[in-house]
Amino acid sequence: MKKFLGTTIFSVLSLCVLAQNEISYTVSFSNAIHHEAEISMNIPNVPAGNLTVRMSRSSPGRYATHEFGKNVYNLKAFDANGKVLNIKQSAGDVYEIPAHGNGVKVTYTLFGNWIDGTYAGFDETHAHMNIPATFAFPVGMDDRPRLVKFDYAGKQQWKVATQLKPLANNTYFAPNFQYFMDSPIEIADYKTAKWEVKNKDGKVQTIHLITHSNDTQATIDHYAEMLKKMVEEHFAVWGEFPTYDFGNYYFLDDVYPDNAGDGMEHRNSTSIVQRTPKIEGYEANLLGTFSHEYFHSWNVERLRPKTLEPFNFEHSNISGELWLAEGFTQYYGGLLLTRSGLKTVDNAVQAFNGMVNAVLNTPGAKNFSPVQASRYAVFADAGVAIDQTNAANTFLSYYTYGAATALALDLRLRAEFKLTLDDYMRALWKAYGKPEIAYTIPDLEKTLAELTKNQVFAKDFFSKYVYGTDKNDYAKLLLNAGFVLRKANPGKAYAGFGRLNAVNGKVVLPQTLIGSPAYLAGLDVGDIILTMDGKTITDISEIDAITATHQPGDTISITYLYRGEQKTTQLTFAENPALEIIAIEKNGGTLTPAMQQFRDHWLNTQVKSK
């Protein structure tokens, strides 16, 4: 989010000025058992004229809109003397107060019962708050600081964890609206572990693991040791830590089976919500979210696209750079766990395999570019819709698309320039991240040209693989590291039905993909398969068995129900397009010393011995 204002705001003179303008909140939880919070907002020095108060419709790290106003009720407004003010609700989440005095107080009840990185949740065990889902705000007062005070009387074991600046009496400070909205809060009887990290300038900062889970302190301490290894590999990529605004970074981790599950990056913290009974026994499975979100404290929080700066809380935020902001983060999230020894090389290869298959075998990648995929985030990023879309044929997640782009660029830099993607990220950090200068896609291309000293390469890469739909030669690139990209099921028949659904003896088709045998046969979502090759179908296994008896090029008859009408079509099997990546030594080939060295330099630790 926006660059922090600096420590000078804490001078006595500044505090006097801020006290006249700061917007202050109080939050209490007397009915938390029924998922309610009571919130009041005091606005001093209100300018004459209409005052607009609203809830957000978007949230940092989310790109689609979310109707946070739907859980607000009993909203009232008062003047400085406690007189009730008239309110006009001009939209579902917008409240107009046309007549008022110098000071206005707004109170409301908020319902929250969804524990993830986007929404709010309250119960007897904790208060989990994403700020945009929780706090109303006055329009046009973004530069004013915020104070928020929590009252959790009767819940004596609760304590607050947040990147907000702690003051006295359970009160917390944000220098402005943007910082406030980017600061999630967890209040619970949580367990914590922390450790210090030293930046290259010698300054020491503290990283905190805050965990609301059914785990012992010993489990939390052990998990913190694992995270330390992960953090060291992140530091090795960037060459330095970000300057955390108050000298602290927080992993806010909420673990419970009924959680919604999520990970959401913020400037000096991340909100991680996981759906396991606890951390113990699931440590390795949970690390991926930690690694991805921590990488964001560099990439997207400070190395930030101009399209997201400043973040607009009144509508969706469209960005063509998410292939790098989210996709490169996705690539590094898993890679750095392998480098740290917390995941195996096989784990990394499995992840690469998913990236390559997606980018080479989906119509979304075939027909649309990473930039176009990024812009679709306003509809795809946890966006809510009841009507069906054609996303399976028009969209590949910018996470996956960007990760595949990162994989190709990393391998090409290593093979063609004796450089690495780490070098590129450090160059971007130096030019745009550390000074917090928002970048554009041409800036990314310019930095690649400067790094490689090859403008032709940079222009070609961006033209073909960022703006365009060309695909890198992954087989050639992976072979440098001694990995073979091959057909996973060569010569095997493929119908292209996708993930079938069998209910009460009926096998129902999902949306079929452009170019697949099922699509070419005229089959589509909702069709019920009755017979294949003359055999009655009541279960998915029967379809698999029939497919296994055929070869690519064979044609069979299929009867199916379409809106209750029985129809017949002809389906011609194709060869299964699925790919797999396998180590050359497991494929009967020879791992040469050059391949071994390339692989080690790529996948082994980059942390220098102390």
XYZ file of C-alpha atoms in Angstrom:
610
model
C 0.000 0.000 0.000
C 1.018 3.641 0.193
C 4.437 4.479 1.580
C 4.372 5.035 5.337
C 4.560 8.624 6.562
C 7.635 8.285 8.748
C 8.512 8.531 12.403
C 8.340 12.310 12.516
C 4.578 12.066 12.941
C 5.191 11.067 16.518
C 6.583 14.427 17.531
C 4.594 16.281 20.168
C 3.626 19.022 17.722
C 2.437 16.531 15.139
C 0.361 14.613 17.663
C -1.418 17.812 18.630
C -2.288 18.489 15.008
C -3.375 14.902 14.341
C -5.611 14.830 17.399
C -7.727 17.525 15.802
C -8.285 15.515 12.624
C -7.886 11.832 13.427
C -10.851 9.578 12.778
C -11.313 7.305 15.768
C -13.164 4.020 16.149
C -14.220 1.915 19.098
C -15.096 -1.755 18.692
C -16.786 -4.004 21.251
C -17.865 -7.637 21.172
C -20.696 -8.078 23.681
C -22.579 -10.363 21.294
C -19.644 -12.174 19.717
C -21.306 -15.522 20.363
C -23.820 -14.491 17.682
C -21.111 -13.058 15.427
C -21.778 -9.368 16.018
C -19.486 -6.441 16.725
C -20.591 -2.957 17.760
C -18.610 -0.196 16.060
C -18.596 3.564 16.466
C -16.704 6.118 14.385
C -15.977 9.687 15.484
C -15.196 12.236 12.754
C -13.969 15.659 13.943
C -13.697 18.824 11.846
C -16.273 17.747 9.317
C -16.397 20.225 6.407
C -19.666 21.980 5.688
C -21.927 20.330 3.157
C -22.931 16.761 2.546
C -20.946 14.119 4.480
C -20.676 10.752 2.735
C -19.924 7.654 4.797
C -19.564 4.268 3.149
C -18.304 0.709 3.367
C -15.636 -0.558 1.001
C -16.415 -2.669 -2.063
C -12.869 -3.959 -2.525
C -9.968 -5.060 -0.354
C -6.149 -5.033 -0.652
C -4.962 -8.187 -2.396
C -8.431 -8.827 -3.801
C -9.283 -7.514 -7.242
C -12.988 -8.289 -7.615
C -15.690 -6.408 -5.731
C -17.153 -7.627 -2.448
C -20.327 -6.177 -0.994
C -19.146 -5.572 2.562
C -22.102 -3.264 3.199
C -24.514 -6.198 3.281
C -23.511 -7.078 6.862
C -23.985 -3.574 8.290
C -27.208 -2.677 10.104
C -28.551 -0.345 12.816
C -26.436 2.452 11.331
C -27.086 5.806 13.028
C -25.429 9.224 13.055
C -25.219 11.849 15.800
C -23.830 15.351 16.167
C -21.407 16.417 18.907
C -24.322 16.933 21.315
C -25.772 13.490 20.724
C -28.595 14.698 18.470
C -29.704 12.118 15.906
C -28.886 13.193 12.352
C -30.878 12.398 9.229
C -29.300 9.818 6.908
C -30.045 9.100 3.273
C -28.883 5.668 2.117
C -28.068 6.458 -1.508
C -26.637 2.986 -2.245
C -26.409 -0.304 -0.422
C -23.108 0.691 1.136
C -23.293 4.497 0.952
C -24.835 6.830 3.532
C -25.334 10.573 3.007
C -25.577 12.964 5.970
C -26.593 16.319 4.489
C -26.917 18.365 7.705
C -24.453 18.061 10.594
C -22.207 20.041 12.878
C -18.435 20.115 13.239
C -18.298 16.616 14.719
C -20.182 13.490 13.669
C -20.448 10.112 15.349
C -21.589 7.077 13.367
C -22.543 3.795 15.052
C -23.513 0.454 13.546
C -23.678 -3.270 14.123
C -21.552 -5.561 11.965
C -22.262 -9.237 11.430
C -19.232 -11.361 10.609
C -19.022 -15.135 10.357
C -16.564 -15.896 7.564
C -12.958 -16.550 8.522
C -10.641 -15.847 5.591
C -8.357 -13.081 4.391
C -11.145 -10.933 2.950
C -14.024 -10.872 5.411
C -14.610 -10.597 9.166
C -15.562 -13.175 11.760
C -16.514 -12.924 15.427
C -17.218 -15.648 17.956
C -16.400 -16.542 21.544
C -12.842 -17.578 20.650
C -11.655 -14.600 18.632
C -12.313 -11.498 16.551
C -10.869 -11.811 13.042
C -10.986 -8.545 11.111
C -10.106 -7.584 7.596
C -10.389 -3.802 7.781
C -12.439 -3.083 4.605
C -15.003 -5.676 5.728
C -15.225 -4.099 9.168
C -14.884 -0.323 9.184
C -17.002 2.337 7.503
C -15.154 5.477 6.433
C -15.864 9.083 5.450
C -15.237 9.826 1.795
C -12.591 12.442 0.991
C -10.597 12.222 4.228
C -7.945 9.706 3.183
C -4.994 11.704 4.526
C -6.340 11.780 8.073
C -4.840 9.359 10.594
C -6.942 6.646 12.256
C -7.219 5.407 15.811
C -9.048 2.242 16.814
C -9.752 1.112 20.362
C -10.930 -2.395 21.265
C -13.149 -3.301 24.192
C -13.166 -7.021 24.882
C -14.141 -6.964 28.547
C -14.966 -10.417 29.865
C -12.567 -12.062 27.474
C -9.490 -11.635 29.618
C -7.285 -14.014 27.649
C -7.755 -12.095 24.411
C -4.945 -9.925 23.085
C -4.464 -7.949 19.883
C -2.131 -8.750 17.004
C -1.839 -6.286 14.118
C 0.649 -4.252 12.106
C -1.044 -1.081 13.404
C 1.050 0.997 15.802
C 0.160 0.087 19.424
C -0.590 2.967 21.773
C -1.929 2.895 25.342
C -5.288 1.466 26.496
C -5.856 -1.078 23.721
C -5.656 1.683 21.120
C -3.895 1.358 17.751
C -2.759 3.927 15.210
C -2.602 4.195 11.410
C -1.090 7.254 9.711
C -3.691 7.393 6.950
C -6.624 5.655 5.315
C -4.586 3.473 2.936
C -2.407 2.064 5.722
C -5.426 1.481 7.960
C -7.321 -0.456 5.315
C -4.271 -2.649 4.731
C -3.906 -3.722 8.397
C -5.740 -6.929 9.399
C -6.389 -7.596 13.079
C -6.613 -10.818 15.075
C -7.814 -10.684 18.692
C -7.672 -14.026 20.484
C -5.948 -16.077 23.146
C -3.278 -16.882 20.594
C 0.183 -18.390 20.932
C 3.191 -16.640 19.504
C 6.830 -17.085 18.623
C 9.207 -14.449 17.301
C 12.745 -13.995 16.079
C 14.982 -11.157 14.999
C 16.431 -10.610 11.537
C 19.250 -8.243 10.668
C 19.052 -6.261 7.460
C 22.101 -5.549 5.336
C 22.231 -2.034 6.824
C 22.581 -3.577 10.289
C 19.086 -2.659 11.475
C 17.284 -5.377 13.423
C 13.611 -6.164 12.861
C 11.311 -8.758 14.430
C 9.187 -11.378 12.717
C 6.216 -12.708 14.692
C 4.251 -15.920 14.263
C 0.793 -15.320 15.756
C -1.259 -18.504 15.834
C -4.869 -18.982 16.855
C -4.952 -22.778 16.782
C -5.338 -25.847 18.961
C -1.586 -26.399 19.231
C 0.969 -26.493 22.018
C 3.600 -23.812 22.430
C 6.221 -26.419 21.516
C 4.499 -26.920 18.127
C 4.444 -23.180 17.505
C 8.115 -22.853 18.427
C 9.023 -25.722 16.100
C 7.016 -24.199 13.277
C 8.751 -20.877 13.786
C 12.088 -22.658 13.282
C 10.826 -23.949 9.939
C 9.692 -20.462 8.956
C 13.123 -19.066 9.818
C 14.657 -21.283 7.122
C 12.048 -20.132 4.653
C 12.628 -16.459 5.491
C 16.384 -16.867 4.938
C 15.789 -18.073 1.377
C 13.517 -15.115 0.670
C 16.209 -12.766 1.929
C 18.723 -14.483 -0.372
C 16.578 -13.706 -3.431
C 16.122 -10.012 -2.691
C 19.404 -9.239 -0.948
C 17.704 -7.333 1.851
C 14.534 -7.208 3.907
C 11.909 -4.534 3.369
C 11.904 -1.828 6.005
C 8.880 -2.803 8.093
C 7.229 0.425 9.178
C 7.285 -0.227 12.918
C 10.140 -2.726 12.853
C 7.827 -5.765 12.905
C 6.328 -8.268 10.491
C 3.401 -10.498 11.528
C 2.238 -13.883 10.265
C -1.383 -13.871 11.516
C -2.314 -17.543 11.322
C -5.813 -18.841 12.070
C -6.211 -22.633 11.947
C -9.506 -24.494 12.271
C -11.375 -27.005 10.040
C -14.431 -24.765 9.595
C -12.398 -21.792 8.364
C -12.880 -20.624 4.784
C -9.156 -20.841 4.050
C -7.085 -18.108 2.457
C -3.841 -16.173 2.454
C -3.819 -12.411 2.064
C -0.752 -10.199 1.851
C -0.384 -6.852 3.586
C 2.400 -4.309 3.932
C 3.864 -5.555 7.217
C 1.787 -8.666 7.839
C -0.179 -11.435 6.235
C -3.493 -13.005 7.180
C -3.290 -16.780 6.750
C -6.407 -18.875 7.321
C -6.125 -22.652 7.127
C -8.608 -25.515 7.293
C -6.824 -28.204 9.251
C -7.538 -29.311 12.832
C -4.241 -27.743 13.901
C -0.688 -27.149 12.708
C 0.848 -30.253 14.311
C 0.939 -33.059 11.775
C 0.192 -30.715 8.879
C 3.294 -28.516 8.995
C 4.623 -29.222 5.510
C 1.204 -28.886 3.869
C 0.678 -25.414 5.330
C 4.017 -23.893 4.398
C 3.121 -22.945 0.831
C 0.776 -20.170 1.897
C 3.376 -18.743 4.273
C 6.027 -18.678 1.563
C 3.761 -17.137 -1.064
C 2.436 -14.417 1.228
C 5.827 -13.534 2.658
C 7.252 -13.024 -0.835
C 4.537 -10.428 -1.261
C 6.106 -8.183 1.381
C 8.545 -7.342 -1.427
C 6.575 -8.174 -4.568
C 3.292 -6.210 -4.699
C 3.478 -4.473 -1.335
C 6.525 -2.387 -2.266
C 7.382 -3.509 -5.797
C 3.932 -2.387 -6.856
C 2.088 -1.953 -10.179
C 0.987 1.579 -10.973
C -2.475 0.220 -11.734
C -2.941 -0.614 -8.030
C -1.550 2.594 -6.570
C -3.390 4.039 -4.796
C -5.835 1.218 -4.167
C -9.439 2.219 -4.831
C -11.884 0.912 -2.240
C -15.047 1.895 -4.096
C -14.821 -0.511 -7.039
C -12.775 -3.368 -8.478
C -9.092 -2.681 -9.179
C -8.047 -3.836 -12.653
C -4.385 -4.559 -13.304
C -2.529 -6.042 -16.252
C 0.527 -6.848 -14.111
C -0.821 -9.634 -11.903
C 1.082 -12.247 -13.916
C 4.184 -10.814 -12.190
C 2.667 -9.564 -8.931
C 0.891 -12.861 -8.195
C 2.348 -15.294 -10.747
C 6.036 -14.715 -10.024
C 5.155 -14.881 -6.327
C 3.497 -18.238 -6.938
C 6.622 -19.524 -8.683
C 8.908 -18.454 -5.864
C 6.576 -19.587 -3.102
C 7.227 -23.244 -3.853
C 10.772 -22.865 -5.201
C 12.040 -21.270 -1.993
C 10.586 -24.055 0.124
C 12.638 -26.500 -1.957
C 15.754 -24.366 -1.625
C 15.254 -24.234 2.143
C 14.940 -28.029 2.397
C 11.320 -27.835 3.578
C 10.109 -29.359 0.299
C 11.809 -31.858 -1.975
C 13.010 -31.447 -5.540
C 10.197 -33.805 -6.532
C 7.738 -31.353 -4.948
C 9.205 -28.562 -7.073
C 9.030 -30.675 -10.232
C 5.402 -31.492 -9.497
C 4.637 -27.771 -9.256
C 6.514 -27.032 -12.495
C 4.587 -29.846 -14.142
C 1.283 -28.200 -13.260
C 2.458 -24.846 -14.623
C 3.655 -26.288 -17.926
C 0.553 -28.409 -18.499
C -1.689 -25.438 -17.829
C 0.131 -23.046 -20.126
C 0.512 -25.548 -22.995
C -2.777 -27.436 -22.769
C -5.538 -24.989 -21.873
C -7.537 -22.810 -24.269
C -7.299 -19.898 -21.852
C -3.525 -19.791 -22.350
C -3.705 -20.636 -26.044
C -5.980 -17.730 -26.896
C -5.302 -15.124 -24.216
C -2.113 -13.482 -22.932
C -0.826 -13.153 -19.343
C -1.834 -9.487 -19.440
C -5.383 -10.388 -20.476
C -5.537 -13.086 -17.797
C -4.457 -10.516 -15.215
C -7.217 -8.117 -16.192
C -9.827 -10.844 -15.759
C -9.053 -10.889 -12.036
C -11.851 -8.374 -11.448
C -14.233 -11.237 -12.222
C -12.207 -14.245 -11.051
C -10.593 -13.261 -7.744
C -13.226 -14.634 -5.359
C -15.806 -12.636 -7.273
C -19.389 -13.639 -6.613
C -21.692 -14.549 -9.514
C -24.575 -16.948 -9.948
C -24.525 -17.142 -13.741
C -22.137 -19.443 -15.563
C -19.168 -18.044 -17.432
C -16.984 -19.437 -20.197
C -13.888 -18.986 -18.019
C -12.683 -22.555 -18.603
C -12.182 -21.613 -22.249
C -11.162 -17.968 -21.911
C -9.118 -17.735 -18.722
C -6.042 -19.284 -17.155
C -5.321 -18.075 -13.652
C -2.708 -15.328 -13.614
C -1.145 -17.218 -10.696
C -0.431 -20.237 -12.883
C 0.174 -18.298 -16.107
C 2.572 -15.949 -14.360
C 4.353 -18.794 -12.576
C 4.906 -20.564 -15.912
C 6.229 -17.294 -17.351
C 8.587 -16.952 -14.381
C 9.791 -20.539 -14.850
C 10.598 -19.915 -18.517
C 12.319 -16.596 -17.857
C 14.388 -18.068 -15.032
C 15.590 -20.950 -17.206
C 16.288 -18.685 -20.172
C 18.272 -16.195 -18.100
C 20.344 -19.062 -16.721
C 20.911 -20.745 -20.081
C 21.377 -17.695 -22.308
C 22.874 -15.019 -20.064
C 24.384 -16.759 -17.021
C 21.900 -14.742 -14.967
C 18.903 -15.814 -12.871
C 15.393 -14.659 -12.124
C 16.753 -13.715 -8.693
C 18.964 -11.157 -10.470
C 15.913 -9.781 -12.267
C 13.891 -9.476 -9.063
C 16.762 -7.674 -7.342
C 17.035 -5.280 -10.297
C 13.307 -4.534 -10.085
C 13.614 -4.083 -6.331
C 16.451 -1.600 -6.691
C 14.688 0.420 -9.405
C 11.081 0.348 -8.192
C 10.558 -1.680 -5.011
C 12.899 -0.135 -2.477
C 12.176 3.483 -3.536
C 8.489 2.518 -3.854
C 8.040 3.868 -7.361
C 5.011 2.226 -8.943
C 5.935 0.445 -12.172
C 4.323 -0.190 -15.563
C 4.839 -3.147 -17.919
C 7.220 -1.067 -20.095
C 9.267 -0.515 -16.920
C 9.505 -4.273 -16.447
C 10.695 -4.706 -20.032
C 13.222 -1.892 -19.672
C 14.705 -3.485 -16.547
C 15.044 -6.850 -18.301
C 16.835 -5.156 -21.205
C 19.214 -3.384 -18.827
C 19.933 -6.570 -16.875
C 20.653 -8.722 -19.930
C 22.200 -5.854 -21.902
C 20.029 -7.152 -24.724
C 17.107 -4.972 -25.713
C 16.134 -7.340 -28.536
C 15.717 -10.246 -26.111
C 13.637 -8.182 -23.684
C 11.386 -6.805 -26.405
C 10.927 -10.251 -27.933
C 10.129 -11.867 -24.570
C 7.515 -9.293 -23.632
C 6.018 -9.138 -27.109
C 5.611 -12.902 -27.418
C 5.109 -14.173 -23.883
C 3.621 -11.257 -21.907
C 1.522 -9.288 -24.387
C 1.192 -12.266 -26.721
C 0.208 -15.925 -26.583
C 3.384 -17.578 -27.866
C 4.803 -20.311 -25.659
C 8.384 -20.882 -24.597
C 10.108 -24.155 -25.488
C 9.790 -25.719 -22.045
C 11.203 -29.072 -23.148
C 14.446 -27.455 -24.311
C 14.671 -25.207 -21.261
C 14.064 -27.953 -18.700
C 16.615 -30.248 -20.338
C 19.329 -27.813 -19.249
C 18.632 -28.963 -15.699
C 18.349 -32.616 -16.650
C 14.554 -32.765 -16.718
C 12.644 -34.341 -19.591
C 9.245 -33.009 -20.654
C 7.288 -35.785 -22.301
C 3.768 -37.055 -22.926
C 2.422 -38.609 -19.739
C 0.184 -41.071 -21.598
C 1.554 -41.445 -25.124
C -0.717 -43.274 -27.532
C -3.622 -43.304 -25.047
C -7.100 -42.282 -26.093
C -8.548 -39.064 -24.711
C -12.173 -37.924 -24.747
C -11.674 -34.582 -23.011
C -14.666 -34.878 -20.706
C -12.908 -33.102 -17.855
C -13.953 -33.607 -14.241
C -17.151 -35.631 -14.483
C -19.807 -35.689 -11.804
C -21.682 -38.906 -11.016
C -24.923 -38.612 -9.017
C -27.566 -41.321 -8.577
C -26.361 -43.317 -11.564
C -26.104 -40.309 -13.861
C -22.792 -39.039 -15.228
C -22.983 -35.305 -15.888
C -20.524 -33.334 -18.019
C -18.768 -30.174 -16.871
C -17.989 -27.353 -19.302
C -16.020 -28.860 -22.191
C -12.814 -27.286 -23.475
C -12.388 -25.796 -26.934
C -10.638 -28.268 -29.237
C -11.242 -31.329 -27.082
C -12.996 -34.389 -28.595
C -15.993 -33.776 -26.329
C -16.279 -30.137 -27.455
C -15.943 -31.072 -31.135
C -18.651 -33.700 -30.635
C -21.058 -30.969 -29.505
C -21.165 -32.036 -25.863
C -21.376 -29.383 -23.172
C -21.991 -28.667 -19.502
C -25.028 -30.374 -18.033
C -25.280 -33.117 -20.654
C -25.931 -36.548 -19.139
C -24.053 -39.432 -20.764
C -26.380 -42.397 -21.365
C -24.281 -44.739 -23.527
C -20.774 -44.877 -24.973
C -19.851 -47.281 -27.744
C -23.158 -49.071 -27.185
C -22.627 -49.575 -23.440
C -24.827 -48.054 -20.745
C -23.079 -45.506 -18.508
C -23.929 -45.176 -14.830
C -20.496 -44.455 -13.355
C -17.296 -42.621 -14.259
C -15.252 -45.820 -14.068
C -17.271 -47.223 -16.975
C -16.258 -44.275 -19.146
C -12.614 -44.801 -18.212
C -12.840 -48.501 -19.054
C -14.347 -47.856 -22.488
C -11.788 -45.144 -23.264
C -8.965 -47.521 -22.352
C -10.083 -49.990 -25.057
C -9.663 -47.424 -27.839
C -6.861 -45.666 -29.661
C -6.483 -42.045 -30.747
C -8.449 -41.610 -33.965
C -11.135 -44.151 -33.085
C -14.708 -42.878 -33.401
C -17.540 -44.028 -31.165
C -21.222 -43.250 -30.796
C -22.492 -41.478 -27.658
C -26.087 -40.992 -26.588
C -26.843 -38.302 -24.057
C -29.618 -36.220 -22.547
C -29.773 -32.520 -23.419
C -32.541 -30.671 -21.557
C -34.424 -33.929 -21.252
C -34.114 -34.808 -24.949
C -32.103 -37.872 -25.960
C -29.501 -37.144 -28.610
C -26.715 -39.010 -30.396
C -23.299 -37.783 -31.490
C -20.013 -39.167 -32.763
C -16.856 -38.636 -30.728
C -13.377 -39.146 -32.160
C -10.710 -39.832 -29.577
C -7.493 -37.788 -29.600
C -4.169 -38.604 -28.001
C -4.045 -37.679 -24.339
C -2.294 -34.278 -24.238
C -1.164 -34.456 -20.599
C 2.549 -33.847 -20.066
C 4.922 -34.843 -17.314
C 8.356 -33.708 -16.200
C 10.751 -36.435 -15.154
C 14.391 -36.391 -14.158
C 16.524 -37.579 -17.046
C 18.227 -40.205 -14.887
C 14.794 -41.714 -14.175
C 14.045 -41.754 -17.887
C 16.985 -43.917 -18.924
C 19.161 -40.948 -19.829
C 22.399 -39.573 -18.429
C 22.546 -36.653 -16.046
C 25.633 -34.831 -17.245
C 27.824 -32.766 -14.900
C 26.621 -29.601 -16.665
C 22.990 -30.581 -16.079
C 23.705 -31.403 -12.437
C 25.392 -28.058 -11.900
C 22.539 -26.185 -13.583
C 19.986 -28.046 -11.417
C 21.901 -27.447 -8.197
C 22.358 -23.739 -8.849
C 18.644 -23.462 -9.535
C 17.058 -25.630 -6.842
C 19.602 -25.713 -3.999
C 19.882 -23.199 -1.184
C 21.098 -19.717 -1.999
C 21.803 -18.852 1.625
C 25.461 -18.093 2.144
C 27.195 -20.019 4.917
C 27.554 -17.995 8.082
